[in-house]
PDB file of C-alpha atoms in Angstrom:
ATOM      1  CA  UNK A   1    -127.996  54.043 -62.751  1.00  0.00           C
ATOM      2  CA  UNK A   2    -131.134  54.325 -64.846  1.00  0.00           C
ATOM      3  CA  UNK A   3    -134.356  53.654 -62.946  1.00  0.00           C
ATOM      4  CA  UNK A   4    -137.768  53.206 -64.531  1.00  0.00           C
ATOM      5  CA  UNK A   5    -140.371  55.528 -62.995  1.00  0.00           C
ATOM      6  CA  UNK A   6    -144.113  56.033 -63.237  1.00  0.00           C
ATOM      7  CA  UNK A   7    -144.874  58.390 -66.165  1.00  0.00           C
ATOM      8  CA  UNK A   8    -146.215  61.814 -65.274  1.00  0.00           C
ATOM      9  CA  UNK A   9    -149.975  62.199 -65.572  1.00  0.00           C
ATOM     10  CA  UNK A  10    -151.115  65.001 -67.852  1.00  0.00           C
ATOM     11  CA  UNK A  11    -154.676  66.061 -67.107  1.00  0.00           C
ATOM     12  CA  UNK A  12    -154.628  68.779 -69.784  1.00  0.00           C
ATOM     13  CA  UNK A  13    -153.201  69.100 -73.289  1.00  0.00           C
ATOM     14  CA  UNK A  14    -152.787  72.168 -75.498  1.00  0.00           C
ATOM     15  CA  UNK A  15    -152.559  71.914 -79.298  1.00  0.00           C
ATOM     16  CA  UNK A  16    -150.964  75.055 -80.712  1.00  0.00           C
ATOM     17  CA  UNK A  17    -151.750  76.348 -84.185  1.00  0.00           C
ATOM     18  CA  UNK A  18    -149.440  76.198 -87.168  1.00  0.00           C
ATOM     19  CA  UNK A  19    -151.211  74.989 -90.298  1.00  0.00           C
ATOM     20  CA  UNK A  20    -149.541  71.930 -91.793  1.00  0.00           C
ATOM     21  CA  UNK A  21    -146.898  72.061 -89.056  1.00  0.00           C
ATOM     22  CA  UNK A  22    -149.575  70.639 -86.749  1.00  0.00           C
ATOM     23  CA  UNK A  23    -149.032  67.217 -88.316  1.00  0.00           C
ATOM     24  CA  UNK A  24    -145.950  67.138 -86.098  1.00  0.00           C
ATOM     25  CA  UNK A  25    -148.372  67.088 -83.134  1.00  0.00           C
ATOM     26  CA  UNK A  26    -150.200  64.142 -84.654  1.00  0.00           C
ATOM     27  CA  UNK A  27    -146.990  62.163 -85.071  1.00  0.00           C
ATOM     28  CA  UNK A  28    -145.886  63.040 -81.552  1.00  0.00           C
ATOM     29  CA  UNK A  29    -149.236  62.068 -80.022  1.00  0.00           C
ATOM     30  CA  UNK A  30    -149.508  58.826 -81.994  1.00  0.00           C
ATOM     31  CA  UNK A  31    -146.414  57.552 -80.174  1.00  0.00           C
ATOM     32  CA  UNK A  32    -146.368  59.378 -76.842  1.00  0.00           C
ATOM     33  CA  UNK A  33    -150.042  58.833 -75.994  1.00  0.00           C
ATOM     34  CA  UNK A  34    -149.815  55.054 -76.118  1.00  0.00           C
ATOM     35  CA  UNK A  35    -146.326  54.857 -74.594  1.00  0.00           C
ATOM     36  CA  UNK A  36    -147.289  57.051 -71.619  1.00  0.00           C
ATOM     37  CA  UNK A  37    -150.968  56.107 -71.335  1.00  0.00           C
ATOM     38  CA  UNK A  38    -152.002  59.720 -71.884  1.00  0.00           C
ATOM     39  CA  UNK A  39    -155.696  60.298 -71.215  1.00  0.00           C
ATOM     40  CA  UNK A  40    -156.338  64.007 -70.646  1.00  0.00           C
ATOM     41  CA  UNK A  41    -159.590  65.332 -69.235  1.00  0.00           C
ATOM     42  CA  UNK A  42    -159.355  68.717 -70.942  1.00  0.00           C
ATOM     43  CA  UNK A  43    -157.946  69.871 -74.269  1.00  0.00           C
ATOM     44  CA  UNK A  44    -157.512  73.391 -75.637  1.00  0.00           C
ATOM     45  CA  UNK A  45    -156.695  73.820 -79.324  1.00  0.00           C
ATOM     46  CA  UNK A  46    -156.527  76.509 -81.975  1.00  0.00           C
ATOM     47  CA  UNK A  47    -156.377  76.811 -85.759  1.00  0.00           C
ATOM     48  CA  UNK A  48    -155.116  73.639 -87.461  1.00  0.00           C
ATOM     49  CA  UNK A  49    -154.296  72.247 -84.023  1.00  0.00           C
ATOM     50  CA  UNK A  50    -158.081  72.079 -83.601  1.00  0.00           C
ATOM     51  CA  UNK A  51    -158.438  69.837 -86.632  1.00  0.00           C
ATOM     52  CA  UNK A  52    -155.614  67.585 -85.448  1.00  0.00           C
ATOM     53  CA  UNK A  53    -156.993  67.299 -81.915  1.00  0.00           C
ATOM     54  CA  UNK A  54    -160.488  66.435 -83.135  1.00  0.00           C
ATOM     55  CA  UNK A  55    -159.210  63.817 -85.584  1.00  0.00           C
ATOM     56  CA  UNK A  56    -157.006  62.233 -82.918  1.00  0.00           C
ATOM     57  CA  UNK A  57    -159.626  62.073 -80.182  1.00  0.00           C
ATOM     58  CA  UNK A  58    -162.310  61.172 -82.699  1.00  0.00           C
ATOM     59  CA  UNK A  59    -160.251  58.101 -83.622  1.00  0.00           C
ATOM     60  CA  UNK A  60    -160.126  58.846 -87.347  1.00  0.00           C
ATOM     61  CA  UNK A  61    -156.765  60.517 -87.842  1.00  0.00           C
ATOM     62  CA  UNK A  62    -155.065  57.777 -89.887  1.00  0.00           C
ATOM     63  CA  UNK A  63    -157.780  57.563 -92.551  1.00  0.00           C
ATOM     64  CA  UNK A  64    -158.192  61.333 -92.661  1.00  0.00           C
ATOM     65  CA  UNK A  65    -154.456  61.876 -93.040  1.00  0.00           C
ATOM     66  CA  UNK A  66    -154.274  59.407 -95.923  1.00  0.00           C
ATOM     67  CA  UNK A  67    -157.154  61.174 -97.694  1.00  0.00           C
ATOM     68  CA  UNK A  68    -155.598  64.588 -97.134  1.00  0.00           C
ATOM     69  CA  UNK A  69    -152.213  63.500 -98.499  1.00  0.00           C
ATOM     70  CA  UNK A  70    -153.924  62.164-101.634  1.00  0.00           C
ATOM     71  CA  UNK A  71    -155.760  65.457-102.086  1.00  0.00           C
ATOM     72  CA  UNK A  72    -152.550  67.464-101.649  1.00  0.00           C
ATOM     73  CA  UNK A  73    -150.692  65.196-104.085  1.00  0.00           C
ATOM     74  CA  UNK A  74    -153.376  65.944-106.674  1.00  0.00           C
ATOM     75  CA  UNK A  75    -153.227  69.705-106.133  1.00  0.00           C
ATOM     76  CA  UNK A  76    -150.549  71.414-108.228  1.00  0.00           C
ATOM     77  CA  UNK A  77    -150.785  75.021-107.017  1.00  0.00           C
ATOM     78  CA  UNK A  78    -151.555  77.175-104.006  1.00  0.00           C
ATOM     79  CA  UNK A  79    -152.920  79.974-106.191  1.00  0.00           C
ATOM     80  CA  UNK A  80    -155.105  79.594-109.311  1.00  0.00           C
ATOM     81  CA  UNK A  81    -155.203  83.057-110.868  1.00  0.00           C
ATOM     82  CA  UNK A  82    -157.126  81.781-113.879  1.00  0.00           C
ATOM     83  CA  UNK A  83    -160.095  81.207-111.585  1.00  0.00           C
ATOM     84  CA  UNK A  84    -160.575  84.963-111.420  1.00  0.00           C
ATOM     85  CA  UNK A  85    -162.154  84.615-114.862  1.00  0.00           C
ATOM     86  CA  UNK A  86    -164.471  81.781-113.847  1.00  0.00           C
ATOM     87  CA  UNK A  87    -165.868  82.896-110.472  1.00  0.00           C
ATOM     88  CA  UNK A  88    -164.086  80.019-108.765  1.00  0.00           C
ATOM     89  CA  UNK A  89    -161.870  80.139-105.649  1.00  0.00           C
ATOM     90  CA  UNK A  90    -158.416  81.500-106.406  1.00  0.00           C
ATOM     91  CA  UNK A  91    -157.060  79.716-103.347  1.00  0.00           C
ATOM     92  CA  UNK A  92    -157.805  75.975-103.005  1.00  0.00           C
ATOM     93  CA  UNK A  93    -157.286  75.963 -99.242  1.00  0.00           C
ATOM     94  CA  UNK A  94    -160.845  76.600 -98.074  1.00  0.00           C
ATOM     95  CA  UNK A  95    -162.563  73.766 -99.976  1.00  0.00           C
ATOM     96  CA  UNK A  96    -159.690  71.330 -99.372  1.00  0.00           C
ATOM     97  CA  UNK A  97    -159.546  72.105 -95.664  1.00  0.00           C
ATOM     98  CA  UNK A  98    -163.270  71.666 -95.176  1.00  0.00           C
ATOM     99  CA  UNK A  99    -163.263  68.367 -97.076  1.00  0.00           C
ATOM    100  CA  UNK A 100    -160.320  67.120 -95.020  1.00  0.00           C
ATOM    101  CA  UNK A 101    -162.188  67.908 -91.797  1.00  0.00           C
ATOM    102  CA  UNK A 102    -165.407  66.217 -92.932  1.00  0.00           C
ATOM    103  CA  UNK A 103    -163.415  63.206 -94.147  1.00  0.00           C
ATOM    104  CA  UNK A 104    -162.113  62.878 -90.576  1.00  0.00           C
ATOM    105  CA  UNK A 105    -165.246  63.712 -88.598  1.00  0.00           C
ATOM    106  CA  UNK A 106    -168.242  61.488 -89.292  1.00  0.00           C
ATOM    107  CA  UNK A 107    -171.168  60.965 -86.860  1.00  0.00           C
ATOM    108  CA  UNK A 108    -169.329  58.112 -85.133  1.00  0.00           C
ATOM    109  CA  UNK A 109    -166.223  60.237 -84.602  1.00  0.00           C
ATOM    110  CA  UNK A 110    -168.371  63.116 -83.356  1.00  0.00           C
ATOM    111  CA  UNK A 111    -170.009  60.799 -80.813  1.00  0.00           C
ATOM    112  CA  UNK A 112    -166.546  59.790 -79.566  1.00  0.00           C
ATOM    113  CA  UNK A 113    -165.622  63.456 -79.217  1.00  0.00           C
ATOM    114  CA  UNK A 114    -168.767  64.143 -77.195  1.00  0.00           C
ATOM    115  CA  UNK A 115    -167.898  61.257 -74.870  1.00  0.00           C
ATOM    116  CA  UNK A 116    -164.186  62.018 -74.628  1.00  0.00           C
ATOM    117  CA  UNK A 117    -162.218  64.842 -73.021  1.00  0.00           C
ATOM    118  CA  UNK A 118    -163.650  68.353 -72.853  1.00  0.00           C
ATOM    119  CA  UNK A 119    -162.165  69.902 -76.009  1.00  0.00           C
ATOM    120  CA  UNK A 120    -162.411  73.679 -76.397  1.00  0.00           C
ATOM    121  CA  UNK A 121    -161.454  75.469 -79.618  1.00  0.00           C
ATOM    122  CA  UNK A 122    -160.299  79.080 -79.701  1.00  0.00           C
ATOM    123  CA  UNK A 123    -161.615  81.674 -82.142  1.00  0.00           C
ATOM    124  CA  UNK A 124    -160.764  85.382 -82.305  1.00  0.00           C
ATOM    125  CA  UNK A 125    -163.566  87.921 -82.008  1.00  0.00           C
ATOM    126  CA  UNK A 126    -162.853  91.299 -83.643  1.00  0.00           C
ATOM    127  CA  UNK A 127    -163.632  94.483 -81.714  1.00  0.00           C
ATOM    128  CA  UNK A 128    -167.401  95.145 -81.782  1.00  0.00           C
ATOM    129  CA  UNK A 129    -166.882  98.421 -83.628  1.00  0.00           C
ATOM    130  CA  UNK A 130    -164.920  96.791 -86.475  1.00  0.00           C
ATOM    131  CA  UNK A 131    -166.622  95.938 -89.763  1.00  0.00           C
ATOM    132  CA  UNK A 132    -165.726  92.681 -91.509  1.00  0.00           C
ATOM    133  CA  UNK A 133    -163.195  94.469 -93.714  1.00  0.00           C
ATOM    134  CA  UNK A 134    -161.747  96.365 -90.754  1.00  0.00           C
ATOM    135  CA  UNK A 135    -161.448  93.095 -88.835  1.00  0.00           C
ATOM    136  CA  UNK A 136    -159.468  91.579 -91.703  1.00  0.00           C
ATOM    137  CA  UNK A 137    -157.190  94.635 -91.764  1.00  0.00           C
ATOM    138  CA  UNK A 138    -156.645  94.411 -88.018  1.00  0.00           C
ATOM    139  CA  UNK A 139    -155.865  90.732 -88.449  1.00  0.00           C
ATOM    140  CA  UNK A 140    -153.198  91.525 -91.018  1.00  0.00           C
ATOM    141  CA  UNK A 141    -151.721  94.145 -88.699  1.00  0.00           C
ATOM    142  CA  UNK A 142    -151.682  91.660 -85.840  1.00  0.00           C
ATOM    143  CA  UNK A 143    -149.997  89.012 -88.008  1.00  0.00           C
ATOM    144  CA  UNK A 144    -147.374  91.542 -89.070  1.00  0.00           C
ATOM    145  CA  UNK A 145    -146.670  92.589 -85.499  1.00  0.00           C
ATOM    146  CA  UNK A 146    -146.461  88.983 -84.376  1.00  0.00           C
ATOM    147  CA  UNK A 147    -143.481  88.432 -86.663  1.00  0.00           C
ATOM    148  CA  UNK A 148    -141.575  90.832 -84.418  1.00  0.00           C
ATOM    149  CA  UNK A 149    -142.485  88.707 -81.393  1.00  0.00           C
ATOM    150  CA  UNK A 150    -141.723  85.368 -83.030  1.00  0.00           C
ATOM    151  CA  UNK A 151    -139.574  84.234 -80.114  1.00  0.00           C
ATOM    152  CA  UNK A 152    -142.414  84.724 -77.626  1.00  0.00           C
ATOM    153  CA  UNK A 153    -144.429  81.582 -76.955  1.00  0.00           C
ATOM    154  CA  UNK A 154    -147.369  83.622 -75.633  1.00  0.00           C
ATOM    155  CA  UNK A 155    -147.407  86.986 -77.483  1.00  0.00           C
ATOM    156  CA  UNK A 156    -150.174  89.487 -76.633  1.00  0.00           C
ATOM    157  CA  UNK A 157    -150.216  91.243 -79.993  1.00  0.00           C
ATOM    158  CA  UNK A 158    -153.738  90.302 -81.072  1.00  0.00           C
ATOM    159  CA  UNK A 159    -155.252  91.308 -77.753  1.00  0.00           C
ATOM    160  CA  UNK A 160    -153.483  94.654 -77.913  1.00  0.00           C
ATOM    161  CA  UNK A 161    -155.116  95.509 -81.243  1.00  0.00           C
ATOM    162  CA  UNK A 162    -158.544  94.635 -79.906  1.00  0.00           C
ATOM    163  CA  UNK A 163    -159.226  90.939 -80.565  1.00  0.00           C
ATOM    164  CA  UNK A 164    -160.987  88.950 -77.845  1.00  0.00           C
ATOM    165  CA  UNK A 165    -160.769  85.181 -77.233  1.00  0.00           C
ATOM    166  CA  UNK A 166    -163.784  82.889 -77.362  1.00  0.00           C
ATOM    167  CA  UNK A 167    -163.437  79.226 -76.440  1.00  0.00           C
ATOM    168  CA  UNK A 168    -166.196  77.031 -77.876  1.00  0.00           C
ATOM    169  CA  UNK A 169    -166.679  73.451 -76.601  1.00  0.00           C
ATOM    170  CA  UNK A 170    -166.673  70.750 -79.261  1.00  0.00           C
ATOM    171  CA  UNK A 171    -169.641  69.259 -77.370  1.00  0.00           C
ATOM    172  CA  UNK A 172    -171.698  72.258 -78.535  1.00  0.00           C
ATOM    173  CA  UNK A 173    -171.454  70.966 -82.119  1.00  0.00           C
ATOM    174  CA  UNK A 174    -174.427  68.716 -82.916  1.00  0.00           C
ATOM    175  CA  UNK A 175    -173.299  67.652 -86.409  1.00  0.00           C
ATOM    176  CA  UNK A 176    -170.008  67.059 -88.241  1.00  0.00           C
ATOM    177  CA  UNK A 177    -170.823  70.099 -90.407  1.00  0.00           C
ATOM    178  CA  UNK A 178    -171.187  72.284 -87.322  1.00  0.00           C
ATOM    179  CA  UNK A 179    -167.820  71.078 -86.030  1.00  0.00           C
ATOM    180  CA  UNK A 180    -166.239  71.725 -89.431  1.00  0.00           C
ATOM    181  CA  UNK A 181    -167.597  75.281 -89.287  1.00  0.00           C
ATOM    182  CA  UNK A 182    -166.071  75.756 -85.828  1.00  0.00           C
ATOM    183  CA  UNK A 183    -162.666  74.377 -86.823  1.00  0.00           C
ATOM    184  CA  UNK A 184    -162.621  76.569 -89.928  1.00  0.00           C
ATOM    185  CA  UNK A 185    -163.591  79.578 -87.791  1.00  0.00           C
ATOM    186  CA  UNK A 186    -160.660  78.799 -85.491  1.00  0.00           C
ATOM    187  CA  UNK A 187    -158.431  78.689 -88.604  1.00  0.00           C
ATOM    188  CA  UNK A 188    -160.024  81.544 -90.551  1.00  0.00           C
ATOM    189  CA  UNK A 189    -157.452  83.491 -92.575  1.00  0.00           C
ATOM    190  CA  UNK A 190    -159.200  85.276 -95.476  1.00  0.00           C
ATOM    191  CA  UNK A 191    -158.700  85.110 -98.399  1.00  0.00           C
ATOM    192  CA  UNK A 192    -157.128  81.649 -97.982  1.00  0.00           C
ATOM    193  CA  UNK A 193    -160.314  80.546 -96.251  1.00  0.00           C
ATOM    194  CA  UNK A 194    -163.804  82.049 -96.481  1.00  0.00           C
ATOM    195  CA  UNK A 195    -164.810  84.529 -93.798  1.00  0.00           C
ATOM    196  CA  UNK A 196    -166.244  82.534 -90.905  1.00  0.00           C
ATOM    197  CA  UNK A 197    -169.344  83.571 -88.986  1.00  0.00           C
ATOM    198  CA  UNK A 198    -171.132  82.168 -85.963  1.00  0.00           C
ATOM    199  CA  UNK A 199    -174.515  83.513 -84.885  1.00  0.00           C
ATOM    200  CA  UNK A 200    -173.983  86.330 -87.359  1.00  0.00           C
ATOM    201  CA  UNK A 201    -170.663  87.429 -85.858  1.00  0.00           C
ATOM    202  CA  UNK A 202    -167.418  87.367 -87.882  1.00  0.00           C
ATOM    203  CA  UNK A 203    -164.621  85.223 -86.494  1.00  0.00           C
ATOM    204  CA  UNK A 204    -160.951  85.002 -87.396  1.00  0.00           C
ATOM    205  CA  UNK A 205    -158.103  82.604 -86.646  1.00  0.00           C
ATOM    206  CA  UNK A 206    -157.868  82.052 -82.906  1.00  0.00           C
ATOM    207  CA  UNK A 207    -154.099  82.293 -83.239  1.00  0.00           C
ATOM    208  CA  UNK A 208    -154.480  86.062 -83.503  1.00  0.00           C
ATOM    209  CA  UNK A 209    -155.308  86.064 -79.791  1.00  0.00           C
ATOM    210  CA  UNK A 210    -153.212  83.093 -78.732  1.00  0.00           C
ATOM    211  CA  UNK A 211    -151.471  80.571 -80.938  1.00  0.00           C
ATOM    212  CA  UNK A 212    -150.746  78.538 -77.804  1.00  0.00           C
ATOM    213  CA  UNK A 213    -154.162  78.655 -76.095  1.00  0.00           C
ATOM    214  CA  UNK A 214    -153.220  77.845 -72.528  1.00  0.00           C
ATOM    215  CA  UNK A 215    -155.961  80.140 -71.174  1.00  0.00           C
ATOM    216  CA  UNK A 216    -158.577  77.739 -72.527  1.00  0.00           C
ATOM    217  CA  UNK A 217    -157.762  75.419 -69.635  1.00  0.00           C
ATOM    218  CA  UNK A 218    -158.111  77.909 -66.774  1.00  0.00           C
ATOM    219  CA  UNK A 219    -158.808  77.189 -63.975  1.00  0.00           C
ATOM    220  CA  UNK A 220    -158.209  73.480 -64.666  1.00  0.00           C
ATOM    221  CA  UNK A 221    -156.121  71.637 -62.070  1.00  0.00           C
ATOM    222  CA  UNK A 222    -153.430  69.114 -62.860  1.00  0.00           C
ATOM    223  CA  UNK A 223    -150.389  68.898 -65.106  1.00  0.00           C
ATOM    224  CA  UNK A 224    -150.525  70.348 -68.619  1.00  0.00           C
ATOM    225  CA  UNK A 225    -148.698  69.170 -71.737  1.00  0.00           C
ATOM    226  CA  UNK A 226    -148.262  71.903 -74.364  1.00  0.00           C
ATOM    227  CA  UNK A 227    -147.617  70.756 -77.952  1.00  0.00           C
ATOM    228  CA  UNK A 228    -145.969  73.516 -79.978  1.00  0.00           C
ATOM    229  CA  UNK A 229    -145.389  73.447 -83.736  1.00  0.00           C
ATOM    230  CA  UNK A 230    -142.204  75.442 -84.135  1.00  0.00           C
ATOM    231  CA  UNK A 231    -138.956  75.969 -82.302  1.00  0.00           C
ATOM    232  CA  UNK A 232    -138.365  78.735 -79.791  1.00  0.00           C
ATOM    233  CA  UNK A 233    -135.084  80.012 -78.393  1.00  0.00           C
ATOM    234  CA  UNK A 234    -136.389  79.468 -74.870  1.00  0.00           C
ATOM    235  CA  UNK A 235    -139.482  77.791 -73.469  1.00  0.00           C
ATOM    236  CA  UNK A 236    -141.417  79.137 -70.468  1.00  0.00           C
ATOM    237  CA  UNK A 237    -140.657  77.567 -67.106  1.00  0.00           C
ATOM    238  CA  UNK A 238    -144.082  77.372 -65.471  1.00  0.00           C
ATOM    239  CA  UNK A 239    -144.865  74.949 -62.639  1.00  0.00           C
ATOM    240  CA  UNK A 240    -147.351  72.331 -63.777  1.00  0.00           C
ATOM    241  CA  UNK A 241    -146.631  72.807 -67.481  1.00  0.00           C
ATOM    242  CA  UNK A 242    -144.439  70.810 -69.854  1.00  0.00           C
ATOM    243  CA  UNK A 243    -143.735  72.444 -73.203  1.00  0.00           C
ATOM    244  CA  UNK A 244    -142.528  70.282 -76.092  1.00  0.00           C
ATOM    245  CA  UNK A 245    -141.325  71.532 -79.460  1.00  0.00           C
ATOM    246  CA  UNK A 246    -140.004  69.965 -82.675  1.00  0.00           C
ATOM    247  CA  UNK A 247    -136.388  68.852 -82.452  1.00  0.00           C
ATOM    248  CA  UNK A 248    -135.641  70.787 -85.631  1.00  0.00           C
ATOM    249  CA  UNK A 249    -137.318  73.367 -87.838  1.00  0.00           C
ATOM    250  CA  UNK A 250    -140.293  71.848 -89.659  1.00  0.00           C
ATOM    251  CA  UNK A 251    -139.827  72.157 -93.404  1.00  0.00           C
ATOM    252  CA  UNK A 252    -143.476  72.070 -94.504  1.00  0.00           C
ATOM    253  CA  UNK A 253    -145.185  75.388 -95.218  1.00  0.00           C
ATOM    254  CA  UNK A 254    -148.152  76.146 -92.988  1.00  0.00           C
ATOM    255  CA  UNK A 255    -150.399  76.783 -96.000  1.00  0.00           C
ATOM    256  CA  UNK A 256    -148.583  74.762 -98.676  1.00  0.00           C
ATOM    257  CA  UNK A 257    -151.239  72.427-100.067  1.00  0.00           C
ATOM    258  CA  UNK A 258    -149.011  70.925-102.777  1.00  0.00           C
ATOM    259  CA  UNK A 259    -146.330  68.858-100.998  1.00  0.00           C
ATOM    260  CA  UNK A 260    -147.611  65.573 -99.591  1.00  0.00           C
ATOM    261  CA  UNK A 261    -144.064  64.300 -98.974  1.00  0.00           C
ATOM    262  CA  UNK A 262    -143.410  67.236 -96.625  1.00  0.00           C
ATOM    263  CA  UNK A 263    -146.588  66.390 -94.716  1.00  0.00           C
ATOM    264  CA  UNK A 264    -145.376  62.830 -94.176  1.00  0.00           C
ATOM    265  CA  UNK A 265    -141.897  63.946 -93.110  1.00  0.00           C
ATOM    266  CA  UNK A 266    -143.473  66.356 -90.601  1.00  0.00           C
ATOM    267  CA  UNK A 267    -145.561  63.528 -89.147  1.00  0.00           C
ATOM    268  CA  UNK A 268    -142.518  61.249 -89.034  1.00  0.00           C
ATOM    269  CA  UNK A 269    -140.480  63.894 -87.189  1.00  0.00           C
ATOM    270  CA  UNK A 270    -143.282  64.087 -84.637  1.00  0.00           C
ATOM    271  CA  UNK A 271    -143.143  60.321 -84.141  1.00  0.00           C
ATOM    272  CA  UNK A 272    -139.391  60.416 -83.518  1.00  0.00           C
ATOM    273  CA  UNK A 273    -139.754  63.304 -81.085  1.00  0.00           C
ATOM    274  CA  UNK A 274    -142.627  61.516 -79.346  1.00  0.00           C
ATOM    275  CA  UNK A 275    -140.477  58.422 -78.913  1.00  0.00           C
ATOM    276  CA  UNK A 276    -137.656  60.505 -77.423  1.00  0.00           C
ATOM    277  CA  UNK A 277    -140.066  62.291 -75.079  1.00  0.00           C
ATOM    278  CA  UNK A 278    -141.576  59.025 -73.875  1.00  0.00           C
ATOM    279  CA  UNK A 279    -138.145  57.558 -73.174  1.00  0.00           C
ATOM    280  CA  UNK A 280    -137.162  60.656 -71.209  1.00  0.00           C
ATOM    281  CA  UNK A 281    -140.316  60.609 -69.112  1.00  0.00           C
ATOM    282  CA  UNK A 282    -140.253  56.906 -68.359  1.00  0.00           C
ATOM    283  CA  UNK A 283    -136.635  56.815 -67.224  1.00  0.00           C
ATOM    284  CA  UNK A 284    -134.386  58.899 -65.079  1.00  0.00           C
ATOM    285  CA  UNK A 285    -130.837  58.798 -63.799  1.00  0.00           C
ATOM    286  CA  UNK A 286    -130.554  58.261 -60.010  1.00  0.00           C
TER     287      UNK A 286
END
């Protein structure tokens, strides 16, 4: 028979990176969090997963998502070559991303984040000997090598070429602008986004070190829920961790800022998967 059981408590949550695919996480969380009374104490996030986590725990996701979809609907291209002649950004991603973050994080939302779970965002630090241009080249090499390890949930490619992880607490950010800078640093992929710097040091996308930043929780006790953004052939079996992935391949492009319908369908898929996950966790066959 089917017996209703007490849902598992997740003390920690990980938001993986994945650009627009991270809207799947938002859809998943919007259903699963309320259905399972999820209230984590610690959160680790990277790249666009950082933006999603901050909007969710800041309580402003719905309005921010609506604004972002409108902006994407009004953007016709991902590359504007004509801007080379006018000293304007060729790629619209940087300005649109920053505006989307600031539309979601106002002083009230930032105050909620300071009072909520301990959220730590991952950025990648290039080797100290690497210039800014060398760091970008190493980043491209790491991205290329990571395509060969696409079935690994926790690849070590970035670390092997010299990148180091740095986890920065959201509570260190005193203003929405400072938090926007940190999220963009965690998502920094030049030339799509401007080169990020913090205290004079160049930073790149934290996903170069770990696109599933589980190490940001160490040595946190308790159960951990890991929200991925793409499908893997096999998920790690680690005591104390629950990995969840989309039920099918997400159609939206990570850096496609032109298709608002794909954003909505990604969010909707997350909601359906969140509903299925909640049902599974709340019931069992005995």
